[in-house]
Amino acid sequence: MNRIKTIIKKEWAEVFKNRMVLFTIIFLPLLLATLPLIILGVSGGFGMEDISDGLPGQFTQVCPEGLTGGECFQVMMVSQFMLLFMMVPLIIPVNIAAYSVVGEKTTRSLEPLLATPITTLELLIGKNLAAVIPAVIATWGGFLVFAVGAGIIVQSVNVTRALISPVWLFAVIVIGPLLAVLSVNFSLMVSSRVTDPRAAEQISAVIIIPVLVVFFGQIAGLFFINASIVLGTAVVLLFIDAIMIYLAERVFQRETILTRWK
Amino acid sequence: MIVTENLTKEFESVLAVDHLTLEVNEGEVFGFLGPNGAGKTTTIRMLTSLIGPTAGTAAVNGYQIGKEDKQIRQTVGILTEAPGLYENLSAEYNLEIYANLYEVKDPKGQVEKYLRMMGLWDRRSDEAGTFSKGMRQKLALSRALLHEPRILFLDEPTAALDPESARLVRDFIAELRKEGRTIFLCTHNLDEADRLCDRIGIFKTHLLVVDTPDRLRTQVFGRKVVFHLIKADEMLAGILRGLPFVSDVRLIDNKLVVNTDNPELHNPDIIRLLVGQGADIQFVGELRRSLEDVYLQLVRETHE
C-alpha cells in the first residue's frame, strides 16, 4: 500500500508541475459546467412557456412528466451539453496517464523504478489511481458547480429536478469513474507500447470518440439518455473496464518495455 | 554473493549473453569489461531481476533469479547507465520516492545521510534537472544506496563525467569497497577498473577471461623486467637469453627487457650476472602493461 501511495504522490508531483495538465483539470470541467448553465440562463429568458405546440413529437415523448413545453425544451437543450460533460473523466486521464509510462521511458527513469521491489500490479494501481482520482474529482466537482449554478439560475423546480435527476446523478457518480478507469487503462496500454509521449496522447485521445458518437446520436434524435441506457452503459463499462485492466497489466511487460524501446 | 551458471539471454535471434558462468565473492569489486553491445547491461539487468534469462541459473545474495525476484530487488542496488532521475522534482524528493519504495525504516534520515555524504545537501530543494552531470550521477548513486544494499551494480558510473566528477565517484566507490560491499562494476574505463577492481571479467557475449588485473597481465603478456644500463649491447642480451628461466630478451637503446615468469626469484641472479659482466645498472623495474593493452589483446584475439 505504501508503494502505491508513493507512486500516486510521485505522479502528482510530476504531473501537476505541468501547467497544461493543471489547466485541463481545472478549466475543462468548469467550461463544460458553465456551457449548459449559459444555455439555461439564455433559454430561461425567452419566455418559452408557450412553445409546446411547436415541439417535435420525439421531444414530448421523452420529456419528464409535469414540464411545460418550454421547460421541456430547456431540459432537452441542456441535456445535450450535459452529455459532453461525460468527456471530462475521459480527457483528464489521457493527459495524465498517456505520459505515464512512455514519459518514464524517455527520461530513462523507468529502469531504476522497475529495479525496486515494486510489483507490476502495485505500479499500475498507483499510476491508475493517480490519473483516476483527479479525473473523478474534476467530474464530480464540475457537476457540483453545474448543480449549484442550475439551482440558482433555473426558476422552475421541475426543470431543476429534471436536470439533477437520479439518471444524471448516477451517470456522473458511477459512470464518470468507470469512464475514467477505461480511459486510464487505455492510455496506459498505449503508453506502454509507443515510444513518443506525443503519439501516446494523440492515440489515447481516440477514447473520447464513443462519447462523441452518443452526443451526436442524441442530437440527431436517434435516442435519448434515460435510466435504462445509463444502467446498461454502467454494466457494459464495468465489463469493459475489467478487460482493460487485465489487458493493461498484460501489455505492461517489464522486459519488453526495457529492452525494445530505445 | 553472485553465482551464475550457464546464464544465457537471447533476444529473438540475437544471442546477448552466452552461457555465462561466474562467481563474485562477498566484499569483492568485480569489473565487468567488454565492448559496446557485448551484453554487459543485459547481464546486469538479469542479475537485478529486471529481465529474465532464456536459460541457465543465477543466485544473487542467495536468491534465485526468476524465482525470488522481489527479494533480489530489495537487497541489491543499481546505478543504471543513465541516472534516470525525475528532473522536475527536487533532489530530496527524488530520493524520498526511492526510500519509500524500498521501505527504508528512516527514509528522511537516510536521504539526509546520503545527500550530505555526496555534498548535495545544500542543493536538496533544487530540481534534479538543474544539476550538472556529476551531481546527477552522485544523486543516482545515493538512490542506489538508500536501502543499504550489500550488492551494488554500477553500470558505467563515470561515463560522460568530467575528470573531477569521475574522481569523486571513483573515490566514493573505493569507500564503498572499504565498507565491505560487493560491487559489480561495468565500465569502459580500464584505468578505473585497474584501480578499483579485485578481479576482472572480460566479456563479449560470453566470458573470455576472469582474474585479477595483475594475473591477467601476466597471463597475456608474461612478466617483463627492464634493466637500465649505462651501456647495453647484444652480447649481454645473448648471455641473458642463455639463462633457463629467461624466455626472451630484447635490447632497446641501453635497456634490456627480460621476460621471466618469476622476477622476485630470478632478478638477483640476473643482476649478479650483469654486474659480473661489467655492466653498470642504473635502474631495475617491472614493465607494467596497462589493462587496456590486456583488454585490447584479448578482444582482438576473439576477432581472429
Coordinates of C-alpha atoms in Angstrom, one line a residue, chain A residues 13 16 31 41 48 58 74 81-82 94 111 117 137 141 145 177-178 202 222 231 236 242 260-261:
Chain A
A13 CA 4.2 15.8 -8.0
F16 CA 0.8 19.0 -11.6
L31 CA -16.1 25.1 -19.0
G41 CA -29.7 31.2 -18.4
M48 CA -40.8 29.6 -23.9
Q58 CA -39.9 12.8 -30.0
Q74 CA -34.9 23.8 -21.8
F81 CA -24.4 19.6 -23.4
M82 CA -24.5 17.6 -20.1
V94 CA -5.5 10.9 -21.1
E111 CA 14.6 1.3 -15.3
P117 CA 10.8 -4.2 -5.2
I137 CA -12.8 14.8 -8.5
G141 CA -16.6 19.0 -8.8
V145 CA -20.8 23.6 -9.9
P177 CA -15.4 6.9 -12.5
L178 CA -16.0 3.9 -14.9
Q202 CA -2.8 11.5 -29.7
L222 CA -31.6 8.5 -32.5
L231 CA -27.8 1.5 -16.3
V236 CA -21.1 -2.7 -20.1
A242 CA -12.3 -5.3 -16.2
R260 CA 12.7 -3.0 -27.1
W261 CA 12.5 0.7 -26.5

